[in-house]
Coordinates of C-alpha atoms in Angstrom, one line a residue:
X1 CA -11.5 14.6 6.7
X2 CA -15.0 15.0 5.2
X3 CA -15.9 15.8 1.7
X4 CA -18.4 18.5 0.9
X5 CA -21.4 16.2 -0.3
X6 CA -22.0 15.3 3.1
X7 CA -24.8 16.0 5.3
X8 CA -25.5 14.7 8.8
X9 CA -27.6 14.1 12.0
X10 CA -27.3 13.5 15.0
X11 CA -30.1 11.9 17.4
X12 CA -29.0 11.9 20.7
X13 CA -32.5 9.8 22.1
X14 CA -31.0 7.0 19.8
X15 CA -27.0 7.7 20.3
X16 CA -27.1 7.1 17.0
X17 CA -25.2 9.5 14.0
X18 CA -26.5 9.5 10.1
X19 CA -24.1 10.1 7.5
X20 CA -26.0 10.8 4.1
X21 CA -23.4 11.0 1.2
X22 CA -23.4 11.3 -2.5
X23 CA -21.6 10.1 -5.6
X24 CA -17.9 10.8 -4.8
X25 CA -17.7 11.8 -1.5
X26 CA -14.8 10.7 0.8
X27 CA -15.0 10.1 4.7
X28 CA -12.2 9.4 7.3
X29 CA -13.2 7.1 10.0
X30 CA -10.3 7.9 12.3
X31 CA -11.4 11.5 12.4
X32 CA -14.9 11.4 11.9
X33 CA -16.0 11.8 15.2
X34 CA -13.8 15.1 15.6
X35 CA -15.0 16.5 12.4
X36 CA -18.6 16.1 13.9
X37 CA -18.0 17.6 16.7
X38 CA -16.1 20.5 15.3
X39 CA -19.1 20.9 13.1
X40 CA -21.6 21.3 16.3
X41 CA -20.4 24.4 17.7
X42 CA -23.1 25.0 19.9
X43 CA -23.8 21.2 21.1
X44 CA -24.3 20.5 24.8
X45 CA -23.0 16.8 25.2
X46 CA -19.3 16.0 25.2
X47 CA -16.7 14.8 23.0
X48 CA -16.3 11.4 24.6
X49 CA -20.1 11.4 25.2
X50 CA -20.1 11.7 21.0
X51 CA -17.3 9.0 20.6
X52 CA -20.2 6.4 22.0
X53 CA -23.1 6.8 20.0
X54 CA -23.2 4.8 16.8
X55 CA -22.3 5.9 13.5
X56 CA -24.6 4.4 10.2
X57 CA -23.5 5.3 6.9
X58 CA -25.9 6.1 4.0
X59 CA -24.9 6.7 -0.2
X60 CA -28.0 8.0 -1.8
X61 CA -30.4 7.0 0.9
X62 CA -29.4 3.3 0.7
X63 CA -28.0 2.5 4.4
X64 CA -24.5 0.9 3.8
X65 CA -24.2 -2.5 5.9
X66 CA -21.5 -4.3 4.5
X67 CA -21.3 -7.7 2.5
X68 CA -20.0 -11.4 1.9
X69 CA -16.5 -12.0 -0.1
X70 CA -16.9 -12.9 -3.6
X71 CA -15.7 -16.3 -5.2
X72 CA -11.9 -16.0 -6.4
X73 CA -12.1 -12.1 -5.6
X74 CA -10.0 -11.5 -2.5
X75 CA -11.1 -8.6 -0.3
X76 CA -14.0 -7.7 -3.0
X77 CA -17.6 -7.6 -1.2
X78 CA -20.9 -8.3 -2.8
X79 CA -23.4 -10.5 -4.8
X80 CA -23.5 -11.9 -8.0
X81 CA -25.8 -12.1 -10.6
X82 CA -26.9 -15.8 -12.7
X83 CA -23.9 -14.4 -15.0
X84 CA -21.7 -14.4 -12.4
X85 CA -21.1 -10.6 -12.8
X86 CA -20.8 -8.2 -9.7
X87 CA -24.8 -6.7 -9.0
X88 CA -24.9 -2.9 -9.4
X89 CA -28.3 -2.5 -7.5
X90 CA -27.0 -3.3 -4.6
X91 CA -23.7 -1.5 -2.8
X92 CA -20.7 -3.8 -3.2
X93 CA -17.3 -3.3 -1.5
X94 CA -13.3 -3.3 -2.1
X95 CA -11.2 -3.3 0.5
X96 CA -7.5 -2.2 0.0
X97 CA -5.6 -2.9 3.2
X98 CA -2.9 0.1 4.3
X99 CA -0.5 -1.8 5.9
X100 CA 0.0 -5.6 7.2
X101 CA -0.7 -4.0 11.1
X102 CA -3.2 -1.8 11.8
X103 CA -6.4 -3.4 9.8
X104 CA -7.0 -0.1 8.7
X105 CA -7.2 0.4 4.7
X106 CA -9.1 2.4 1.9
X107 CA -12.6 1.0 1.6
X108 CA -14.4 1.6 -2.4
X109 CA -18.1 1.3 -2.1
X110 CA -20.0 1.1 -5.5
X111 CA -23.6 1.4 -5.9
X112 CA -25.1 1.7 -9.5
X113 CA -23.7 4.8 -11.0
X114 CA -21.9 6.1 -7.3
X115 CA -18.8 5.4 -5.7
X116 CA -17.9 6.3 -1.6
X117 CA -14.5 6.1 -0.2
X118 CA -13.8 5.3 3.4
X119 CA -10.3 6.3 4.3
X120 CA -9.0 4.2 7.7
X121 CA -12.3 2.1 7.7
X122 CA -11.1 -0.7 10.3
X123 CA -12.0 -4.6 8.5
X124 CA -11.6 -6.3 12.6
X125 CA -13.7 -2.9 14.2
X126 CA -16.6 -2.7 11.5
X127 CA -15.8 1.2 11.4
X128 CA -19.0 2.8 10.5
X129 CA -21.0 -0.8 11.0
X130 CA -20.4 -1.8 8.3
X131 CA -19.7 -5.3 8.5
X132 CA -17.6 -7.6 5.7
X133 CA -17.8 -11.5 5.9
X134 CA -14.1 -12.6 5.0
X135 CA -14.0 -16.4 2.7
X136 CA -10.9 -16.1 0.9
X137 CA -7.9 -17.6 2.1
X138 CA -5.8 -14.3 1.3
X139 CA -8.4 -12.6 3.6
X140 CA -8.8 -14.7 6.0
X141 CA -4.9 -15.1 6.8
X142 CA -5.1 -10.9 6.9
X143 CA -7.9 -10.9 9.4
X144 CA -5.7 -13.2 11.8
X145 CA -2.2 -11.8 11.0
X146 CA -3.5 -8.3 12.2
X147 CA -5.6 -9.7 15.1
X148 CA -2.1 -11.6 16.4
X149 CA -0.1 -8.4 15.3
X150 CA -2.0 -6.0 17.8
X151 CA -2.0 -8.4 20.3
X152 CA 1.9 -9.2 20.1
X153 CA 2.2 -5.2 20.1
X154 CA 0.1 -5.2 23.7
X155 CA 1.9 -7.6 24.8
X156 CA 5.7 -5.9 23.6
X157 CA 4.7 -2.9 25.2
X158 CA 3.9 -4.2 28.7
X159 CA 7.0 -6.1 28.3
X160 CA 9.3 -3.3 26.6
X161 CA 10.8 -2.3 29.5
X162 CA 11.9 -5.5 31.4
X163 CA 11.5 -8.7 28.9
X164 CA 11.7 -12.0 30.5
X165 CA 9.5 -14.1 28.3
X166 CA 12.1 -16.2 26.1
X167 CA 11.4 -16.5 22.1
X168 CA 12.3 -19.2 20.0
X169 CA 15.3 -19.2 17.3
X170 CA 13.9 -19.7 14.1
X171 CA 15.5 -22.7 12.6
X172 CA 16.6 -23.6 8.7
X173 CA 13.7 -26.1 8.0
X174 CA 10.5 -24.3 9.1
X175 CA 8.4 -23.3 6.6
X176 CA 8.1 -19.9 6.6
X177 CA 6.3 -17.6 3.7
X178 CA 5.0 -14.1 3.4
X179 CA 1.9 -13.6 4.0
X180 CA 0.0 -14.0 0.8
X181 CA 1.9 -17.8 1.4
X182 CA 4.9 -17.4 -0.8
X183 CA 7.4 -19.6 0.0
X184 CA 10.5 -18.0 2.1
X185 CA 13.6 -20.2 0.6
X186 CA 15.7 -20.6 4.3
X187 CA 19.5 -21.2 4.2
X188 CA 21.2 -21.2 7.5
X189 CA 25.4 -20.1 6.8
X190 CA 26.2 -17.5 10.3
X191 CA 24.2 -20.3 12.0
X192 CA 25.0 -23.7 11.2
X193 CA 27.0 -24.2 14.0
X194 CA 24.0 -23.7 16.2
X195 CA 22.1 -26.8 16.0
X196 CA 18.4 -27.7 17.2
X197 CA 18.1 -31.8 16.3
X198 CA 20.8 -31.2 13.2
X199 CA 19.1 -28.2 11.9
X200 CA 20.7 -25.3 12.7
X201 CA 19.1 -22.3 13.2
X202 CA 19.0 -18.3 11.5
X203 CA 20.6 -15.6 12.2
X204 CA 20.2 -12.2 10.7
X205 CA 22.4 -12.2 7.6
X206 CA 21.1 -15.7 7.0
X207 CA 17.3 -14.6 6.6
X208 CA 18.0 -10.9 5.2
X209 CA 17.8 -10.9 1.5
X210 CA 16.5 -14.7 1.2
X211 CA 14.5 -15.3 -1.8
X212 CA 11.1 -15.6 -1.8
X213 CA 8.9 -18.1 -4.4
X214 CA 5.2 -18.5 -5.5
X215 CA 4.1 -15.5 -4.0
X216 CA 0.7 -15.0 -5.6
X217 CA 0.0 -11.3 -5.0
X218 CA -1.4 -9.4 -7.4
X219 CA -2.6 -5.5 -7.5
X220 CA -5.8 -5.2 -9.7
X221 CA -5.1 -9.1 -10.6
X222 CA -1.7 -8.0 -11.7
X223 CA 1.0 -10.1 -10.8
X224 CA 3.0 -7.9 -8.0
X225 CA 4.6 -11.3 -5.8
X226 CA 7.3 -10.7 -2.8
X227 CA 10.7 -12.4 -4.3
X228 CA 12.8 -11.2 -0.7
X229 CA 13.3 -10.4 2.4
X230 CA 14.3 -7.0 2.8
X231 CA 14.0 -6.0 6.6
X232 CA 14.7 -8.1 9.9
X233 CA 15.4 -5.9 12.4
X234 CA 12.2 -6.0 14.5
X235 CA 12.8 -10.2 15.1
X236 CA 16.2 -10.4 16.3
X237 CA 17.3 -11.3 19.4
X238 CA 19.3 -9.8 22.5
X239 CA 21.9 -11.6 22.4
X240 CA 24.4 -12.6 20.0
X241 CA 25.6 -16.4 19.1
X242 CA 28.8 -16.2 16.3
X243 CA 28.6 -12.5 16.4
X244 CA 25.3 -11.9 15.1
X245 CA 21.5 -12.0 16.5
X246 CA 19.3 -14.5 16.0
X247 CA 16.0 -14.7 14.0
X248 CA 13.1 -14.9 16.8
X249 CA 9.8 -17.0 15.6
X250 CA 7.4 -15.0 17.9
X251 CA 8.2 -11.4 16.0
X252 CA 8.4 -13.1 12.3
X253 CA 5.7 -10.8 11.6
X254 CA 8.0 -7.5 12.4
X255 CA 10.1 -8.7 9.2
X256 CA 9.0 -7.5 6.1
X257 CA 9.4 -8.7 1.9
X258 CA 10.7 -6.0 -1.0
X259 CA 6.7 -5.2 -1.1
X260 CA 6.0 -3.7 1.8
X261 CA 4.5 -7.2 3.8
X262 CA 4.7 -9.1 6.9
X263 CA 5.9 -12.8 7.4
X264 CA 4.7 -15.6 9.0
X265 CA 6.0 -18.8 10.4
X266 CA 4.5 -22.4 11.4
X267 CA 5.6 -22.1 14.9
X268 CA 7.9 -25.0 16.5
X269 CA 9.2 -25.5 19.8
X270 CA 13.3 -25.2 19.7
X271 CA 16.2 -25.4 22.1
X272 CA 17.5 -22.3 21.3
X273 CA 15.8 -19.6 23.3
X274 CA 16.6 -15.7 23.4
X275 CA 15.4 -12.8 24.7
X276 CA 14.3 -10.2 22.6
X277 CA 16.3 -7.1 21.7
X278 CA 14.3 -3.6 21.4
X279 CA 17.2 -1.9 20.4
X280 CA 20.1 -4.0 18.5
X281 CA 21.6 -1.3 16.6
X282 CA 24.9 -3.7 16.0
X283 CA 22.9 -5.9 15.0
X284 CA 22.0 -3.6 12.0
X285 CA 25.2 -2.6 10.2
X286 CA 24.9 -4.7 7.6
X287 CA 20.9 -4.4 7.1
X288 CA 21.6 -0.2 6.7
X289 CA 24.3 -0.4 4.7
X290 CA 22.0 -2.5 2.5
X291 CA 19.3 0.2 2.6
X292 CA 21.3 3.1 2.5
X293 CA 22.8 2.5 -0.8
X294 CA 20.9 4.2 -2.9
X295 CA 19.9 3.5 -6.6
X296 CA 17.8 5.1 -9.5
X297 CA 14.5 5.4 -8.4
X298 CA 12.4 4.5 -11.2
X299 CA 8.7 4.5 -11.6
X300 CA 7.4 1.8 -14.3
X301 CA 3.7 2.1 -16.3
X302 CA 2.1 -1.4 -16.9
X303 CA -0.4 -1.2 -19.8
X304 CA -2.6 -4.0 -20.3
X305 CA -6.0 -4.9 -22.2
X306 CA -7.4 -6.9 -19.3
X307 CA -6.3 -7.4 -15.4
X308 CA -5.6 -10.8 -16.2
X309 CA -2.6 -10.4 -18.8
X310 CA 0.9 -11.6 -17.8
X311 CA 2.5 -9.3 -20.9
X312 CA 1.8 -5.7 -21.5
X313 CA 0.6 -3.7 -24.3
X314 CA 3.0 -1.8 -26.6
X315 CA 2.6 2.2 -26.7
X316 CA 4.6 3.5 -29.9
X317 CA 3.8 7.0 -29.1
X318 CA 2.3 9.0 -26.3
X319 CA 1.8 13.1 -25.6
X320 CA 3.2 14.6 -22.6
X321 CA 2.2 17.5 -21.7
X322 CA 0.4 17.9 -25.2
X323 CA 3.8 17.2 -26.7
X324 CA 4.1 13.9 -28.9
X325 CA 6.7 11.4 -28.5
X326 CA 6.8 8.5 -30.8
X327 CA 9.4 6.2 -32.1
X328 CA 8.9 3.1 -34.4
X329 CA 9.4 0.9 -31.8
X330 CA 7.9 0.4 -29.0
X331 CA 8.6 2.8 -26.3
X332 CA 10.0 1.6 -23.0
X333 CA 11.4 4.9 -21.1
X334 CA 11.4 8.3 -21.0
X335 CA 13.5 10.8 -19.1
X336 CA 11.1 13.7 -17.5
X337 CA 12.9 16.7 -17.1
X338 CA 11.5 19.4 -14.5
X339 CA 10.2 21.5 -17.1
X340 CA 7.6 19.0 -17.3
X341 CA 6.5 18.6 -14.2
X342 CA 4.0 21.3 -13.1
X343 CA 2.2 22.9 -10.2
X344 CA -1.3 21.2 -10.3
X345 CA -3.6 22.3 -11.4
X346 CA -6.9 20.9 -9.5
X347 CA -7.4 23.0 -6.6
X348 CA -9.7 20.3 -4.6
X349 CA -6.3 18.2 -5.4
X350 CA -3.7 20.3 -4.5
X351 CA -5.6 21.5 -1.3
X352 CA -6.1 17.9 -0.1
X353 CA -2.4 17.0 -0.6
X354 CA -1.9 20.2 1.3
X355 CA -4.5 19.4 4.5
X356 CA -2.6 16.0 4.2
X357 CA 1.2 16.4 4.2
X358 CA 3.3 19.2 6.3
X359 CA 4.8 22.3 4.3
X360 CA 8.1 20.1 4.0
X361 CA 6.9 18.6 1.0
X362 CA 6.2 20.3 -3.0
X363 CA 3.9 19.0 -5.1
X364 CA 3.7 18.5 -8.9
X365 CA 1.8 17.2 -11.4
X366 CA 2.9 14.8 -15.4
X367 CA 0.1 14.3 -17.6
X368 CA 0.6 12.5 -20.5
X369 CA -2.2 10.4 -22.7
X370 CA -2.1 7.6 -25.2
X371 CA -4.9 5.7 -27.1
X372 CA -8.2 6.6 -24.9
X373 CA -6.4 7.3 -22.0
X374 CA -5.6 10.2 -19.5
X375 CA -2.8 10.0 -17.2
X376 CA -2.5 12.0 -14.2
X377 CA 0.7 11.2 -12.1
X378 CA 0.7 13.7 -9.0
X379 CA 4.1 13.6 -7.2
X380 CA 4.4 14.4 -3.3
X381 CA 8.0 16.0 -3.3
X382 CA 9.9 16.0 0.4
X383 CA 12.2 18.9 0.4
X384 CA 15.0 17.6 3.0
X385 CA 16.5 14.5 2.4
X386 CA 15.9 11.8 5.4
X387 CA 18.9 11.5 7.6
X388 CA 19.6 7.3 7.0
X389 CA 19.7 8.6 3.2
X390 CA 22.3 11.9 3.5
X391 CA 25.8 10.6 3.4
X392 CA 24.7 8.4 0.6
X393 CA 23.0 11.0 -1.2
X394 CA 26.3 13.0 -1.4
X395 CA 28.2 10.4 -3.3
X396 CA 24.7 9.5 -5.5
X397 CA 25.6 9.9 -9.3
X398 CA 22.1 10.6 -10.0
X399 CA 20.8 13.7 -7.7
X400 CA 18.7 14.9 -10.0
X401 CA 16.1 11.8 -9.8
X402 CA 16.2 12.1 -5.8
X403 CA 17.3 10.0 -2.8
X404 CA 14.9 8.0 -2.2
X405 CA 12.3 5.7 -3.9
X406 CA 9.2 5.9 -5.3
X407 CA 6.0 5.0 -3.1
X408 CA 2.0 4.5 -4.7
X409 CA -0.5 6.5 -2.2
X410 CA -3.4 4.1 -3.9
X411 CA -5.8 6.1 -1.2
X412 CA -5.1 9.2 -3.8
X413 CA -6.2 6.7 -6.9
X414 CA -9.3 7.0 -9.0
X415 CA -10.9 6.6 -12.7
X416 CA -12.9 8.9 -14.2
X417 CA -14.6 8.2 -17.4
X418 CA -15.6 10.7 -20.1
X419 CA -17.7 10.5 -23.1
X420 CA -16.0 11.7 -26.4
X421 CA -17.4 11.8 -30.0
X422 CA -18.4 8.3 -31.9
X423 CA -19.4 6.9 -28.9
X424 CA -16.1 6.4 -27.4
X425 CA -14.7 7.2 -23.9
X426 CA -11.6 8.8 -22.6
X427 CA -10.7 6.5 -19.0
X428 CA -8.5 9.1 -17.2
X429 CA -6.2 7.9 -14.1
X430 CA -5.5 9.8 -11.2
X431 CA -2.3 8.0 -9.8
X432 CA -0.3 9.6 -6.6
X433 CA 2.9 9.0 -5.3
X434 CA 5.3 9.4 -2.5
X435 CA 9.0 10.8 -4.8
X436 CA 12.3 10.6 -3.9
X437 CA 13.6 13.8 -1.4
X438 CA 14.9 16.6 -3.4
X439 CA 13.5 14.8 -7.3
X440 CA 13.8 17.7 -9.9
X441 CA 13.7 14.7 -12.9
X442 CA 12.2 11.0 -13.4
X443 CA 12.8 8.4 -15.1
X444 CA 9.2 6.6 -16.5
X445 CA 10.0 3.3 -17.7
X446 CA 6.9 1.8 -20.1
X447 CA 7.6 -2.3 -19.8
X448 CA 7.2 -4.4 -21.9
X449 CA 7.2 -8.3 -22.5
X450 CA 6.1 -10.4 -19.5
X451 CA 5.9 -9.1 -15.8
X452 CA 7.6 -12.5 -14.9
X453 CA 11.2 -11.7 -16.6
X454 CA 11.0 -8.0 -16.1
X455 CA 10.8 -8.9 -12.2
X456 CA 13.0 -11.5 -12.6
X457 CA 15.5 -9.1 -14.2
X458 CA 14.9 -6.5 -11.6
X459 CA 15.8 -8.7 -8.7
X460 CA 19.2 -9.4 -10.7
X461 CA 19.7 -5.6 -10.7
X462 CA 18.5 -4.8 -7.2
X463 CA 16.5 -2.3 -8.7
X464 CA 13.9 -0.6 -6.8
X465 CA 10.6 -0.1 -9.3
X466 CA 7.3 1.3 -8.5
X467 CA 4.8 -0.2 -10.9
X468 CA 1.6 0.8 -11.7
X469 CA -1.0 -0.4 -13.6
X470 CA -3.6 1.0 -16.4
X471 CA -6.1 -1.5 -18.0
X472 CA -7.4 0.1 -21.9
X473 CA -10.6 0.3 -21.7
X474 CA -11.2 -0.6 -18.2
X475 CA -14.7 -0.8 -17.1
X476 CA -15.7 1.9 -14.1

């Protein structure tokens, strides 16, 4: 996918490809080649003949290289002035990693007034040379998680069809933590019998749903820490011992928190060896029943007046849709009828949500605004309910919100800032999200009070929240 303020050239005595952008414009490194290609009609050299020449990236004539990790900033790229505040002559970088497997993520380039976005940019390939130095702990950890992930995955494909290697259980006093190095709380009950030097070892309903503490992930230095473990399936073992499979320390990474990441173990040596099991669907009863039940799906706004704020701002009244809602307390949700949710409006929008998702899906749009501040929440609408969710669905009380949950597509997300009269600005957010199948209405929660006891109280009620943030004021 390539924006329109784009230009190109190719210079086939160097092997070498130019991409010139401007302010705005958005590249896909996974498909850049092809779009290339597709571009030169009349070109005499091959695709694969393309696919090795080497790709430099320019925004406003400035050639794009790539940067060191800033102090304290994880996965932020740049230099710092004597104030200690970010440079804006020179390009800096944020890089927002897609998942905890590929090393592929959304790449933010700023350079004075511009922005570039990289969609796919690859942190272990250097995708478009551009090459960032990784300091942070949290980054570092990423770099090797992924680089042991893809070469587990090698290594579980050769092996898929006849496994002979054999894993190690995982026993009750390893330390294990998610990635970002919260602290997986381990209590071995299925498995106690099973003992490695009197520690017994885990089996699946031990480690499914175990707590996790002092996870210090945050989303725009927002507070967003795993507290469980949600998934297993991808660690178990082929065999069972007391009617259940056992927790393999080799694929810890294949289990993932309520947030969406990986797990990692110190590894240690144990008696109790397994083979591993591709395909333990008895092993899963009790993990789909536990994600088959479904709830309210409910999507949660965070307002703050700095990232750094552990509370959240009051809103006493807000418009939606140019309507005004407003109570003399605080608000903290609304119910969002489909009458308010309507077709977007954008074209560039709704055509890239179109080029993006299959013609199984609607799409609408909520705005709704509050003190300086524009909201934009587009909604990516499946139209047939996902098998693992139908018998569920027809038992659900609450149809109209959607079976399902709630999902950010933060490569979607943006700020734009507008001048108004007396000086003052107008931030508006551009936020995007995966809905539940089938969801006609929503239910917008607006917290309030700490993010520490509204999390706490939403492990209590299982509840299954998409947050997202807005900062007043928030410097662009």
């Amino acid at each position: 996918m390539i924006s329109r303020d784009f230009l190109y050239s190719i210079h086939k005595d160097k092997k070498s490809i130019y991409l010139l952008c401007e302010n705005k414009s958005i590249i896909d490194c996974q498909s850049i080649y092809e779009e290339l290609y597709k571009l030169e009609a009349t070109t005499d050299f091959t695709f694969e003949e393309l696919q090795s020449y080497q790709a430099y990236i320019f925004l406003n004539s400035t050639l794009l290289t790539g940067s060191t990790e800033l102090p304290n900033n994880p996965f932020y790229f740049g230099e710092l002035d004597k104030d200690n505040i970010i440079k804006q002559d020179i390009p800096s970088y944020y890089f927002s990693p897609k998942d905890e497997s590929s090393g592929l993520g959304r790449l933010s380039i700023f350079y004075k007034n511009n922005e570039l976005c990289l969609l796919n940019y690859s942190i272990l390939e250097k995708s478009l040379n551009i090459k960032l130095e990784c300091l942070s702990k949290q980054s570092l950890e990423y770099k090797d998680l992924i680089s042991n992930t893809l070469k587990e995955q090698k290594t579980i494909q050769i092996n898929k069809k006849q496994s002979i290697a054999k894993l190690h259980a995982l026993l009750e006093n390893q330390n294990l933590e998610c990635i970002h190095g919260g602290k997986v709380i381990l209590k071995s009950s299925k498995g106690k019998t099973f003992k490695d030097g009197g520690v017994p070892i885990m089996l699946e309903s031990d480690l499914l749903n175990s707590s996790i503490t002092g996870c210090p992930h945050t989303i725009a230095n927002v507070s967003v820490p795993c507290t469980k473990v949600v998934n297993v399936k991808g660690s178990l073992s082929q065999k069972k011992v007391n009617r259940e499979y056992a927790i393999l320390q080799e694929l810890i990474s294949a289990c993932i928190t309520d947030k969406g990441f990986p797990l990692k173990v110190s590894f240690v040596p144990t008696k109790f060896k397994f083979d591993h099991s591709f395909d333990p669907k008895e092993g899963l009863i009790k993990q789909s029943e536990n994600q088959t039940k479904l709830r309210e799906p409910i999507i949660r706004l965070h307002y703050k007046s700095d990232r750094f704020q552990k509370d959240n701002l009051p809103i006493y009244n807000l418009l939606i849709n140019n309507e005004k809602k407003e109570q003399n307390k605080a608000l903290s949700e609304l119910n969002i009828e489909q009458q308010d949710l309507k077709d977007i409006k954008d074209i560039n929008i709704l055509n890239q949500f179109k080029q993006d998702f299959s013609k199984d899906y609607e799409f609408k749009e909520l705005n709704f605004s509050f003190d300086t501040n524009l909201i934009k929440l587009y909604f990516i609408i499946p139209k047939n309910i996902a098998k693992v969710y139908k018998s569920a669905y027809k038992e659900f009380e609450y149809k109209d919100l959607g079976a399902g949950y709630f999902t950010q597509l933060h490569e979607y997300d943006k700020i734009i800032k507008n001048s108004l009269e007396d000086n003052k600005e107008l931030n508006e957010y551009h936020f995007s999200f995966l809905a539940p199948a089938k969801m006609q209405n929503l239910k917008l929660q607006i917290a309030k009070g700490l993010d520490e006891i509204l999390e706490d109280e939403d492990r209590k009620q299982e509840l299954f929240v998409c947050k997202f943030v807005v900062v007043n004021g928030a410097r662009i």
